[in-house]
Amino acid sequence: MEILNTFNLLVLTGVFLIYKWVNNKLNYWKSRGLQVSDISPLENLLNIIFARNSFADRGLELYTDFKSKGIEHGGFYILLKPFYMPINLDLVKSILQVDFQHFVDRGVYMDEKNDPLSAHLFSLTGKKWKNLRYKLTPTFTSGKMKMMFETVVDCTKGLHKLMDKTNGKEVDIKDVLGRFTTDIIGSCAFGIECNSLEDPKSIFRQKGKEFFEADLIRNAKFFMAFSFPQFMKTFNIAFIPRDISSFFMNLVKDTVEYREKNNVKRKDFMQLLIQLKNEGKLVDDEKMEAEKINEDENRITMNEITAQAFVFFQAGFETSSTTMTFCLYELARNKEIQKKLRTEIIQTLDRHGGKITYENVHEMTYLDQVINETLRKYPPLPNLNRICTKEYKIPGTDVILEKGMQVMIPVVGIHRDPEYYPDPDKFDPDRFTEENKKSRHHFSFIPFGEGPRICIALRFGVLQSKVGLIALLSKYEFSVNKKTVEPIQFKASSIVTAAEGEIWLDFKKIPEGN
Ligand code: HEM
Ligand SMILES: *[C@@H]1O[C@H](CO)[C@@H](O)[C@H](O)[C@H]1NC(C)=O
């Protein structure tokens, strides 16, 4: 009897201590004077693990919760881990830009030794990130975009072929555009013709889909990689499945060797990366010449090439195809806007003999507005993340962010805030006229992030999206097919903003000469 009592007492004490400990952890923000979201930590966790809602929905939910309380910033927990979310746009600006030195890293998973493909620009930290960003920046100048332009336009041939083959029928536009951007990235980043538009079973497309396709395990890994990267590292869990990483490693190795052996040069990212590997600089880098950058230090290794090509693939194909997909969907619903845009496209092309050129893409100002309105309503990365790398006092408050604190920037929340965008669900490109833009805070539109860690390939992402839209809208008219489930829901299991299910559009070829 006595033993049992002691045992019971021990258990009770244990339970009590655990309770105190958990309570203490979940008191983190309150004791620091920050309001906490009403969404419970357990709910947050279950939503993520069981893909009950999407990353976009979660960001929106938190943002709306804080905004409705009229607060400038707030805290929340996943499991027992505290996160910080700024709501006020000046605070967003401080974190992304003004006080960037305190928020250099994203704090996502990376393991250079075990998972060499994960050591890419998106996940690298501190000095390593800074050096690589510096080396890669010349890869994305407007000069380089011009050089690659032809390669991008070449991929529209496959797009037209595929559409013409299905003429008179409806089309699963998400799938078609996913194949289009796969071809572009395959061609520009890896220098291979993957022809996934012709052959949807092409291995390159399969591997891309596989990487993004989410099951329970993959979901859990995504979640861990973003929220608890150290756990993955400690237990040696590779984020990138081994077969996918070996596929890409071999692909890049073969390409580089082939080009070096046969002295093949192509106008693509791979060529620029090879040049960085061998020479440590890009030929026309006047800036580097002027600053007498040490070329040897600047060389990149084979693994680094592969990791960068991989992140171009990962960050490049899904973001742009999602943008085009949502854009065409909105145009199919808003016929007047579609008509106005088509008129601009056809008139501009006609002025240049019907050809898409680098220059005439930039003359299309309404297209720019339409794309930005799409990126507003459907930002491909719905939330940005940063980690506090140096203790930071939130300006104008007593709240201190400790080193290691995770910060989530609610992009989609901001983009759908009626304070900045009245009637936020309405698709209205006129929000992006010069005049209307001026009336808004600069940080009310951040689809590419901001500050030193802004999307390095912003220009390329916009360019390939524009080229795809020009190619389609100049030749076909779109409307929504009954099979599309409306209103569109965000796909729960995906980090990148995507539609749940297919988006089916009806299309009609526009007679030539109209
Ligand atoms: C419409 C298309 C695209 C969108 C909306 C987009 C959006 C973004 C966003 C939001 C970030 C994070 C920025 C931040 O944290 O402040 C990012 C980073 C990045 N993106 Fe993009 N992106 C697009 C296309 C591309 C393409 C085509 C590539 C490559 C060819 C690319 C490569 C990258 C890389 C490497 C980073 C990490 C940059 C760094 O940490 O220094 N993106 N992108
Ligand atoms: C659209 O967004 C891009 C990238 O943020 C920007 O450079 C461009 O000026 C914007 N255009 C319009 C019309 O808002």
Coordinates of C-alpha atoms and ligand atoms in Angstrom, one line a residue:
M1 CA 0.0 0.0 0.0
E2 CA 2.7 2.3 1.0
I3 CA 4.7 1.7 -2.2
L4 CA 1.6 2.4 -4.3
N5 CA 1.1 5.7 -2.5
T6 CA 4.6 6.8 -3.1
F7 CA 4.3 5.8 -6.7
N8 CA 1.1 7.8 -7.1
L9 CA 2.7 10.7 -5.5
L10 CA 5.6 10.6 -7.9
V11 CA 3.3 10.3 -10.9
L12 CA 1.2 13.2 -9.7
T13 CA 4.3 15.3 -9.1
G14 CA 5.6 14.4 -12.5
V15 CA 2.3 15.3 -14.2
F16 CA 2.2 18.6 -12.2
L17 CA 5.8 19.5 -13.2
I18 CA 5.1 18.7 -16.9
Y19 CA 2.0 20.8 -16.7
K20 CA 3.9 23.7 -15.1
W21 CA 6.6 23.4 -17.7
V22 CA 4.2 23.4 -20.6
N23 CA 2.3 26.2 -19.1
N24 CA 5.4 28.1 -18.6
K25 CA 6.4 27.6 -22.3
L26 CA 3.0 28.7 -23.4
N27 CA 3.3 31.8 -21.3
Y28 CA 6.3 32.9 -23.3
W29 CA 4.6 35.8 -25.1
K30 CA 2.2 36.8 -22.3
S31 CA 5.1 37.3 -19.9
R32 CA 6.8 39.5 -22.6
G33 CA 3.7 41.7 -23.1
L34 CA 2.7 40.4 -26.5
Q35 CA -0.8 39.3 -27.4
V36 CA -1.3 35.7 -28.5
S37 CA -3.5 34.3 -31.2
D38 CA -6.7 32.6 -30.1
I39 CA -5.8 29.6 -32.3
S40 CA -4.5 27.0 -29.9
P41 CA -1.0 25.5 -30.3
L42 CA -2.6 22.1 -30.6
E43 CA -4.9 23.2 -33.3
N44 CA -2.0 24.8 -35.2
L45 CA -0.1 21.5 -35.0
L46 CA -3.0 19.3 -36.1
N47 CA -3.9 21.6 -39.0
I48 CA -0.3 21.3 -40.3
I49 CA 0.2 17.6 -39.7
F50 CA -3.1 16.5 -41.1
A51 CA -3.2 19.1 -43.8
R52 CA -6.5 20.4 -42.6
N53 CA -5.9 23.8 -44.2
S54 CA -3.2 25.3 -46.3
F55 CA -0.1 27.4 -45.4
A56 CA -2.0 30.4 -47.0
D57 CA -5.1 29.8 -45.0
R58 CA -3.1 29.5 -41.8
G59 CA -1.3 32.8 -42.5
L60 CA -4.6 34.5 -43.3
E61 CA -6.3 33.2 -40.2
L62 CA -3.6 34.4 -37.9
Y63 CA -3.4 37.8 -39.6
T64 CA -7.1 38.3 -39.5
D65 CA -7.2 37.4 -35.8
F66 CA -4.5 39.9 -34.9
K67 CA -5.9 42.6 -37.2
S68 CA -9.4 42.3 -35.7
K69 CA -7.9 42.9 -32.3
G70 CA -6.3 46.1 -33.6
I71 CA -2.8 45.1 -32.6
E72 CA 0.4 45.9 -34.4
H73 CA 2.0 42.5 -33.9
G74 CA 1.3 39.2 -32.2
G75 CA 2.6 35.8 -31.1
F76 CA 1.5 32.2 -31.6
Y77 CA 2.8 28.7 -30.9
I78 CA 3.3 25.5 -32.9
L79 CA 3.7 22.7 -30.4
L80 CA 5.6 24.7 -27.7
K81 CA 7.6 26.8 -30.0
P82 CA 6.8 30.5 -30.1
F83 CA 6.6 32.4 -33.3
Y84 CA 6.3 36.2 -33.9
M85 CA 4.2 37.9 -36.5
P86 CA 4.4 41.6 -37.5
I87 CA 1.1 43.2 -38.7
N88 CA 2.0 46.8 -39.0
L89 CA 3.7 47.5 -42.4
D90 CA 6.5 49.6 -40.8
L91 CA 7.4 46.7 -38.6
V92 CA 7.4 44.4 -41.7
K93 CA 9.7 46.9 -43.4
S94 CA 12.0 47.0 -40.3
I95 CA 12.4 43.2 -40.3
L96 CA 12.9 42.7 -44.0
Q97 CA 14.8 45.8 -44.9
V98 CA 15.9 48.4 -42.4
D99 CA 17.1 46.0 -39.7
F100 CA 17.9 43.1 -42.0
Q101 CA 21.2 42.6 -40.0
H102 CA 19.0 41.1 -37.2
F103 CA 17.1 38.8 -39.6
V104 CA 19.6 37.5 -42.1
D105 CA 18.4 33.8 -42.2
R106 CA 15.2 32.0 -42.9
G107 CA 16.0 29.3 -40.4
V108 CA 14.8 26.5 -42.6
Y109 CA 16.4 23.1 -42.8
M110 CA 19.8 22.7 -44.5
D111 CA 22.4 20.0 -44.1
E112 CA 25.4 20.5 -46.4
K113 CA 27.0 17.2 -45.5
N114 CA 24.1 14.8 -45.5
D115 CA 21.9 16.5 -48.1
P116 CA 24.2 18.5 -50.3
L117 CA 21.3 19.6 -52.5
S118 CA 19.8 21.4 -49.6
A119 CA 22.7 23.9 -49.4
H120 CA 21.2 26.3 -51.8
L121 CA 20.6 30.0 -51.8
F122 CA 17.2 29.8 -50.2
S123 CA 18.3 27.9 -47.1
L124 CA 21.9 29.0 -46.7
T125 CA 22.8 31.2 -43.7
G126 CA 25.0 34.1 -42.7
K127 CA 28.3 34.6 -44.5
K128 CA 27.9 31.6 -46.7
W129 CA 24.6 33.0 -48.0
K130 CA 26.0 36.4 -48.5
N131 CA 28.9 35.2 -50.5
L132 CA 26.8 33.0 -52.8
R133 CA 24.2 35.7 -53.3
Y134 CA 26.9 38.0 -54.3
K135 CA 28.3 35.5 -56.8
L136 CA 24.9 34.5 -58.3
T137 CA 23.4 38.0 -58.6
P138 CA 25.0 38.7 -62.0
T139 CA 23.2 35.6 -63.3
F140 CA 19.9 37.5 -63.1
T141 CA 20.7 40.9 -64.6
S142 CA 18.6 42.2 -67.4
G143 CA 21.4 41.5 -69.8
K144 CA 21.3 37.8 -68.8
M145 CA 17.5 37.8 -69.1
K146 CA 17.8 39.2 -72.6
M147 CA 20.3 36.4 -73.4
M148 CA 18.0 33.7 -72.2
F149 CA 14.9 35.2 -73.7
E150 CA 15.0 33.1 -76.9
T151 CA 15.3 29.9 -74.8
V152 CA 12.1 30.8 -73.0
V153 CA 10.2 31.8 -76.1
D154 CA 11.2 28.5 -77.7
C155 CA 9.2 26.6 -75.1
T156 CA 6.0 28.4 -76.3
K157 CA 6.1 26.2 -79.4
G158 CA 5.4 23.1 -77.4
L159 CA 2.6 25.1 -75.6
H160 CA 0.9 26.0 -78.9
K161 CA 1.3 22.4 -80.2
L162 CA -0.4 21.0 -77.1
M163 CA -3.2 23.5 -77.1
D164 CA -3.9 22.9 -80.8
K165 CA -4.0 19.2 -80.3
T166 CA -6.7 19.6 -77.7
N167 CA -8.6 22.3 -79.7
G168 CA -12.3 22.5 -79.2
K169 CA -12.0 20.8 -75.8
E170 CA -11.4 21.9 -72.3
V171 CA -8.0 22.0 -70.8
D172 CA -6.5 21.3 -67.3
I173 CA -4.6 24.5 -67.4
K174 CA -2.6 23.9 -64.2
D175 CA -1.1 20.7 -65.7
V176 CA -0.3 22.4 -69.0
L177 CA 1.4 25.3 -67.4
G178 CA 3.3 23.1 -64.9
R179 CA 4.7 21.3 -68.0
F180 CA 5.5 24.6 -69.7
T181 CA 7.5 25.9 -66.8
T182 CA 9.1 22.5 -66.3
D183 CA 10.4 22.8 -69.9
I184 CA 11.6 26.3 -69.3
I185 CA 13.5 25.6 -66.1
G186 CA 14.7 22.3 -67.6
S187 CA 16.1 24.2 -70.5
C188 CA 17.4 27.3 -68.7
A189 CA 18.7 25.8 -65.5
F190 CA 19.7 22.3 -66.6
G191 CA 20.2 22.8 -70.2
I192 CA 18.2 19.8 -71.3
E193 CA 15.2 19.5 -73.5
C194 CA 12.7 17.7 -71.3
N195 CA 9.7 18.1 -73.6
S196 CA 7.3 17.5 -70.9
L197 CA 4.7 19.4 -72.9
E198 CA 4.9 16.6 -75.4
D199 CA 5.6 13.8 -73.1
P200 CA 3.9 14.3 -69.7
K201 CA 5.7 11.2 -68.5
S202 CA 9.1 12.7 -69.0
I203 CA 11.4 11.8 -66.2
F204 CA 12.1 15.4 -65.4
R205 CA 8.4 16.3 -64.9
Q206 CA 8.0 13.1 -62.8
K207 CA 10.8 14.0 -60.5
G208 CA 9.4 17.6 -60.1
K209 CA 6.0 16.4 -59.3
E210 CA 7.3 13.8 -57.0
F211 CA 9.2 16.4 -55.0
F212 CA 6.1 18.6 -54.6
E213 CA 3.6 15.8 -54.2
A214 CA 2.7 15.5 -50.6
D215 CA 1.7 12.6 -48.5
L216 CA 1.6 12.4 -44.8
I217 CA 5.3 11.8 -44.4
R218 CA 6.3 14.5 -46.9
N219 CA 4.0 16.9 -45.1
A220 CA 5.5 16.1 -41.8
K221 CA 9.0 16.7 -43.3
F222 CA 8.0 20.0 -44.8
F223 CA 6.6 21.1 -41.5
M224 CA 9.7 19.9 -39.7
A225 CA 12.0 21.5 -42.2
F226 CA 10.3 24.9 -41.7
S227 CA 9.6 24.8 -38.0
F228 CA 12.1 22.4 -36.4
P229 CA 15.1 22.1 -38.8
Q230 CA 17.5 21.2 -36.0
F231 CA 15.5 18.1 -35.3
M232 CA 15.9 16.9 -38.9
K233 CA 19.6 17.5 -38.7
T234 CA 20.1 15.8 -35.4
F235 CA 18.3 12.7 -36.5
N236 CA 19.9 12.7 -39.9
I237 CA 16.6 12.9 -41.8
A238 CA 17.2 13.8 -45.4
F239 CA 14.6 16.4 -46.5
I240 CA 15.2 15.7 -50.2
P241 CA 14.4 12.0 -51.0
R242 CA 17.6 10.2 -51.9
D243 CA 16.4 9.1 -55.3
I244 CA 15.5 12.6 -56.2
S245 CA 18.8 14.0 -55.1
S246 CA 20.8 11.4 -56.9
F247 CA 18.7 12.0 -60.1
F248 CA 19.6 15.7 -60.0
M249 CA 23.3 15.1 -59.0
N250 CA 23.8 12.8 -61.9
L251 CA 21.9 15.0 -64.3
V252 CA 24.0 18.0 -63.5
K253 CA 27.3 16.1 -63.5
D254 CA 26.6 14.6 -66.9
T255 CA 25.6 18.0 -68.3
V256 CA 28.7 19.8 -67.0
E257 CA 31.0 17.0 -68.2
Y258 CA 29.3 16.8 -71.6
R259 CA 29.6 20.6 -72.1
E260 CA 33.2 20.7 -71.0
K261 CA 34.3 17.8 -73.1
N262 CA 32.5 18.9 -76.2
N263 CA 33.0 22.6 -75.7
V264 CA 29.2 23.1 -76.0
K265 CA 27.9 26.5 -74.9
R266 CA 24.3 27.3 -74.5
K267 CA 22.4 30.5 -73.4
D268 CA 21.2 29.3 -70.0
F269 CA 21.8 29.5 -66.3
M270 CA 23.9 26.3 -66.4
Q271 CA 26.4 28.0 -68.6
L272 CA 26.7 30.9 -66.2
L273 CA 27.1 28.4 -63.3
I274 CA 29.8 26.5 -65.2
Q275 CA 31.6 29.8 -65.8
L276 CA 31.5 30.6 -62.1
K277 CA 32.9 27.2 -61.4
N278 CA 35.8 27.5 -63.8
E279 CA 36.6 31.2 -63.8
G280 CA 35.0 32.6 -60.6
K281 CA 33.4 35.4 -62.6
L282 CA 31.1 36.1 -65.5
V283 CA 32.8 37.5 -68.5
D284 CA 31.0 40.8 -68.6
D285 CA 31.1 41.5 -64.9
E286 CA 32.5 45.1 -64.9
K287 CA 31.6 45.5 -61.3
M288 CA 33.7 42.6 -60.3
E289 CA 36.6 43.8 -62.4
A290 CA 36.4 47.2 -60.9
E291 CA 36.3 45.8 -57.3
K292 CA 39.1 43.4 -58.0
I293 CA 37.2 40.5 -56.6
N294 CA 39.5 37.5 -56.0
E295 CA 38.4 35.1 -58.7
D296 CA 39.7 32.0 -57.0
E297 CA 37.7 32.6 -53.9
N298 CA 34.7 33.2 -56.0
R299 CA 34.8 29.9 -57.8
I300 CA 31.9 27.5 -57.0
T301 CA 32.1 23.8 -56.7
M302 CA 30.2 21.0 -58.5
N303 CA 27.9 20.4 -55.5
E304 CA 27.2 24.1 -55.3
I305 CA 26.2 24.2 -59.0
T306 CA 23.9 21.2 -58.5
A307 CA 22.3 22.7 -55.4
Q308 CA 21.6 26.0 -57.2
A309 CA 20.2 24.4 -60.3
F310 CA 18.0 22.4 -58.0
V311 CA 16.7 25.4 -56.1
F312 CA 16.1 27.2 -59.4
F313 CA 14.0 24.2 -60.4
Q314 CA 12.2 24.1 -57.0
A315 CA 11.6 27.8 -56.7
G316 CA 11.2 28.4 -60.4
F317 CA 8.6 26.1 -61.9
E318 CA 5.9 25.9 -59.3
T319 CA 5.8 29.6 -58.4
S320 CA 5.5 30.8 -62.0
S321 CA 3.1 28.1 -63.2
T322 CA 0.8 28.9 -60.2
T323 CA 0.9 32.6 -61.2
M324 CA -0.1 31.9 -64.8
T325 CA -2.8 29.4 -63.7
F326 CA -4.5 31.8 -61.3
C327 CA -4.1 34.6 -63.8
L328 CA -5.9 32.7 -66.6
Y329 CA -8.5 31.5 -64.2
E330 CA -9.3 35.1 -63.2
L331 CA -9.2 36.2 -66.8
A332 CA -11.6 33.4 -67.7
R333 CA -14.0 34.8 -65.1
N334 CA -13.5 38.4 -66.0
K335 CA -14.1 38.6 -69.7
E336 CA -13.7 42.4 -70.0
I337 CA -10.3 42.3 -68.4
Q338 CA -9.3 39.4 -70.7
K339 CA -10.4 41.3 -73.7
K340 CA -8.6 44.5 -72.7
L341 CA -5.4 42.6 -72.1
R342 CA -5.6 40.7 -75.4
T343 CA -6.0 43.9 -77.3
E344 CA -2.9 45.3 -75.7
I345 CA -1.0 42.1 -76.4
I346 CA -2.1 41.8 -80.1
Q347 CA -1.5 45.5 -80.8
T348 CA 2.0 45.4 -79.3
L349 CA 2.9 42.2 -81.2
D350 CA 1.6 43.7 -84.4
R351 CA 3.8 46.7 -84.0
H352 CA 6.8 44.3 -84.1
G353 CA 5.8 42.0 -86.9
G354 CA 3.9 39.6 -84.7
K355 CA 7.0 38.5 -82.8
I356 CA 7.5 38.3 -79.0
T357 CA 10.6 40.2 -78.2
Y358 CA 12.3 41.1 -74.9
E359 CA 11.5 44.7 -75.6
N360 CA 7.9 44.4 -76.5
V361 CA 7.1 42.3 -73.5
H362 CA 8.2 45.4 -71.5
E363 CA 5.9 47.7 -73.4
M364 CA 2.8 45.9 -72.2
T365 CA 1.9 47.9 -69.1
Y366 CA -1.6 46.4 -68.6
L367 CA -0.1 42.9 -68.6
D368 CA 2.2 44.1 -65.8
Q369 CA -0.8 45.3 -63.8
V370 CA -2.7 42.0 -64.5
I371 CA 0.2 39.9 -63.3
N372 CA 0.7 42.0 -60.2
E373 CA -3.0 41.8 -59.3
T374 CA -2.7 38.0 -59.7
L375 CA 0.4 38.0 -57.4
R376 CA -1.5 40.1 -54.9
K377 CA -4.5 37.8 -54.7
Y378 CA -2.5 34.6 -55.0
P379 CA 1.1 35.2 -53.7
P380 CA 2.9 31.9 -54.6
L381 CA 4.7 32.0 -51.2
P382 CA 1.9 33.0 -48.9
N383 CA 4.1 33.7 -45.9
L384 CA 7.8 34.6 -45.6
N385 CA 10.0 33.4 -42.8
R386 CA 12.9 34.8 -41.1
I387 CA 14.8 33.9 -38.0
C388 CA 16.1 36.4 -35.5
T389 CA 19.9 36.2 -35.8
K390 CA 20.8 38.9 -33.4
E391 CA 18.6 40.0 -30.4
Y392 CA 16.2 42.7 -31.5
K393 CA 14.0 45.2 -29.7
I394 CA 10.8 45.8 -31.7
P395 CA 10.8 49.5 -32.5
G396 CA 8.4 51.5 -30.4
T397 CA 7.7 48.7 -28.0
D398 CA 9.4 46.9 -25.1
V399 CA 9.1 43.5 -26.8
I400 CA 12.5 41.8 -27.3
L401 CA 13.0 39.1 -29.9
E402 CA 15.6 36.7 -28.7
K403 CA 18.2 35.2 -31.0
G404 CA 16.6 32.2 -32.7
M405 CA 13.1 33.5 -32.6
Q406 CA 11.1 32.5 -35.7
V407 CA 9.3 35.3 -37.5
M408 CA 6.5 34.8 -40.0
I409 CA 5.6 37.6 -42.4
P410 CA 1.9 37.2 -43.5
V411 CA 2.2 38.1 -47.2
V412 CA -1.3 36.8 -48.1
G413 CA -2.8 38.4 -45.1
I414 CA -1.4 41.8 -46.1
H415 CA -2.4 41.3 -49.7
R416 CA -6.0 40.6 -48.8
D417 CA -6.4 43.3 -46.1
P418 CA -9.4 45.5 -47.0
E419 CA -7.5 48.4 -45.4
Y420 CA -5.1 48.4 -48.3
Y421 CA -7.2 46.7 -50.9
P422 CA -10.9 47.5 -50.6
D423 CA -13.1 44.6 -51.7
P424 CA -10.0 42.3 -51.6
D425 CA -11.5 39.3 -53.3
K426 CA -12.3 41.3 -56.4
F427 CA -9.8 40.9 -59.2
D428 CA -9.0 44.4 -60.3
P429 CA -5.8 45.2 -62.2
D430 CA -6.5 48.9 -61.9
R431 CA -5.3 48.7 -58.3
F432 CA -1.8 48.8 -60.0
T433 CA -2.1 51.9 -62.0
E434 CA 0.7 54.3 -61.2
E435 CA -1.7 56.6 -59.4
N436 CA -3.3 53.9 -57.2
K437 CA 0.0 52.4 -56.4
K438 CA 1.3 55.7 -55.0
S439 CA -1.5 55.8 -52.4
R440 CA -0.3 52.6 -50.8
H441 CA 2.5 51.7 -48.4
H442 CA 5.3 50.1 -50.4
F443 CA 5.2 47.0 -48.2
S444 CA 1.6 46.3 -48.9
F445 CA 2.7 44.4 -52.0
I446 CA 5.5 41.9 -51.3
P447 CA 5.0 38.8 -53.5
F448 CA 8.7 38.4 -54.0
G449 CA 9.7 39.3 -50.5
E450 CA 11.8 42.4 -49.8
G451 CA 15.2 43.6 -48.7
P452 CA 18.5 41.8 -49.3
R453 CA 16.8 38.4 -49.4
I454 CA 14.2 39.3 -52.0
C455 CA 13.7 36.7 -54.7
I456 CA 16.9 36.7 -56.7
A457 CA 15.1 35.7 -59.9
L458 CA 12.2 38.2 -59.7
R459 CA 12.8 39.3 -63.3
F460 CA 13.0 35.8 -64.6
G461 CA 9.9 34.7 -62.8
V462 CA 7.9 37.6 -64.2
L463 CA 9.4 37.2 -67.6
Q464 CA 8.5 33.6 -68.1
S465 CA 5.0 34.2 -66.7
K466 CA 4.5 37.0 -69.1
V467 CA 5.8 35.0 -72.1
G468 CA 3.4 32.2 -71.3
L469 CA 0.4 34.5 -71.0
I470 CA 1.3 36.3 -74.2
A471 CA 1.6 33.0 -76.1
L472 CA -1.8 31.8 -74.8
L473 CA -3.9 35.0 -74.8
S474 CA -2.7 36.0 -78.3
K475 CA -4.1 32.8 -79.8
Y476 CA -6.9 31.6 -77.5
E477 CA -10.0 32.8 -75.7
F478 CA -10.7 31.3 -72.3
S479 CA -13.7 30.7 -70.1
V480 CA -14.3 28.6 -67.0
N481 CA -15.4 25.0 -67.5
K482 CA -18.1 23.5 -65.3
K483 CA -15.7 20.9 -64.0
T484 CA -13.7 23.6 -62.1
V485 CA -14.8 23.5 -58.5
E486 CA -15.6 27.1 -57.4
P487 CA -14.8 28.9 -55.3
I488 CA -11.3 27.8 -55.6
Q489 CA -9.8 26.4 -52.4
F490 CA -6.1 26.5 -51.6
K491 CA -4.5 23.2 -51.7
A492 CA -4.0 22.2 -48.1
S493 CA -0.9 20.0 -48.5
S494 CA 1.2 22.5 -50.5
I495 CA 3.6 25.2 -49.2
V496 CA 3.3 27.1 -52.5
T497 CA -0.1 28.6 -53.1
A498 CA -2.0 26.3 -55.4
A499 CA -5.6 25.4 -56.2
E500 CA -7.1 22.3 -54.7
G501 CA -8.0 20.0 -57.6
E502 CA -7.7 20.9 -61.3
I503 CA -8.6 24.2 -63.0
W504 CA -10.5 23.3 -66.1
L505 CA -10.8 26.0 -68.7
D506 CA -12.7 26.0 -72.0
F507 CA -10.8 27.6 -74.9
K508 CA -11.4 28.7 -78.4
K509 CA -8.8 29.4 -81.0
I510 CA -8.9 33.0 -82.3
P511 CA -9.0 33.0 -86.1
E512 CA -5.8 34.4 -87.6
G513 CA -5.8 38.0 -88.8
N514 CA -8.2 39.2 -86.2
Ligands
HEM1 C1 6.4 34.4 -60.1 C2 7.5 33.7 -59.7 C3 8.2 33.8 -58.4 C4 7.8 34.3 -57.2 C5 6.4 34.9 -56.8 C6 8.9 34.1 -56.2 C7 8.8 34.4 -54.9 C8 9.9 34.3 -54.0 C9 9.8 34.7 -52.6 C10 8.6 35.3 -51.9 C11 11.1 34.5 -52.1 C12 11.5 34.8 -50.6 C13 11.8 36.2 -50.5 C14 12.0 36.6 -49.1 O1 12.2 35.8 -48.2 O2 12.0 37.9 -48.8 C15 11.9 33.9 -53.1 C16 13.2 33.6 -53.0 C17 14.0 33.0 -53.9 N1 13.6 32.7 -55.2 FE1 11.8 33.2 -56.1 N2 9.9 33.5 -56.9 C18 9.6 33.3 -58.2 C19 10.4 32.8 -59.2 C20 11.6 32.3 -59.0 C21 12.4 31.7 -60.1 C22 12.0 31.5 -61.5 C23 13.6 31.3 -59.5 C24 14.9 30.7 -60.1 C25 15.1 30.6 -61.4 C26 13.6 31.8 -58.1 C27 14.6 31.6 -57.2 C28 14.6 32.0 -55.9 C29 15.7 31.9 -55.0 C30 17.1 31.2 -55.3 C31 15.3 32.5 -53.7 C32 16.2 32.6 -52.5 C33 16.9 34.0 -52.5 C34 17.8 34.2 -51.3 O3 17.5 33.7 -50.2 O4 18.8 34.9 -51.4 N3 12.4 32.3 -57.9 N4 11.2 33.9 -54.3
LIG2 C1 4.6 44.9 -60.5 O1 5.5 44.3 -59.6 C2 6.8 44.3 -59.9 C3 7.6 43.5 -58.9 O2 7.2 43.8 -57.6 C4 7.3 45.8 -60.0 O3 8.7 45.8 -60.4 C5 6.5 46.5 -61.0 O4 6.8 47.9 -61.0 C6 5.0 46.4 -60.7 N1 4.2 47.0 -61.8 C7 3.1 47.6 -61.5 C8 2.4 48.2 -62.7 O5 2.6 47.7 -60.4

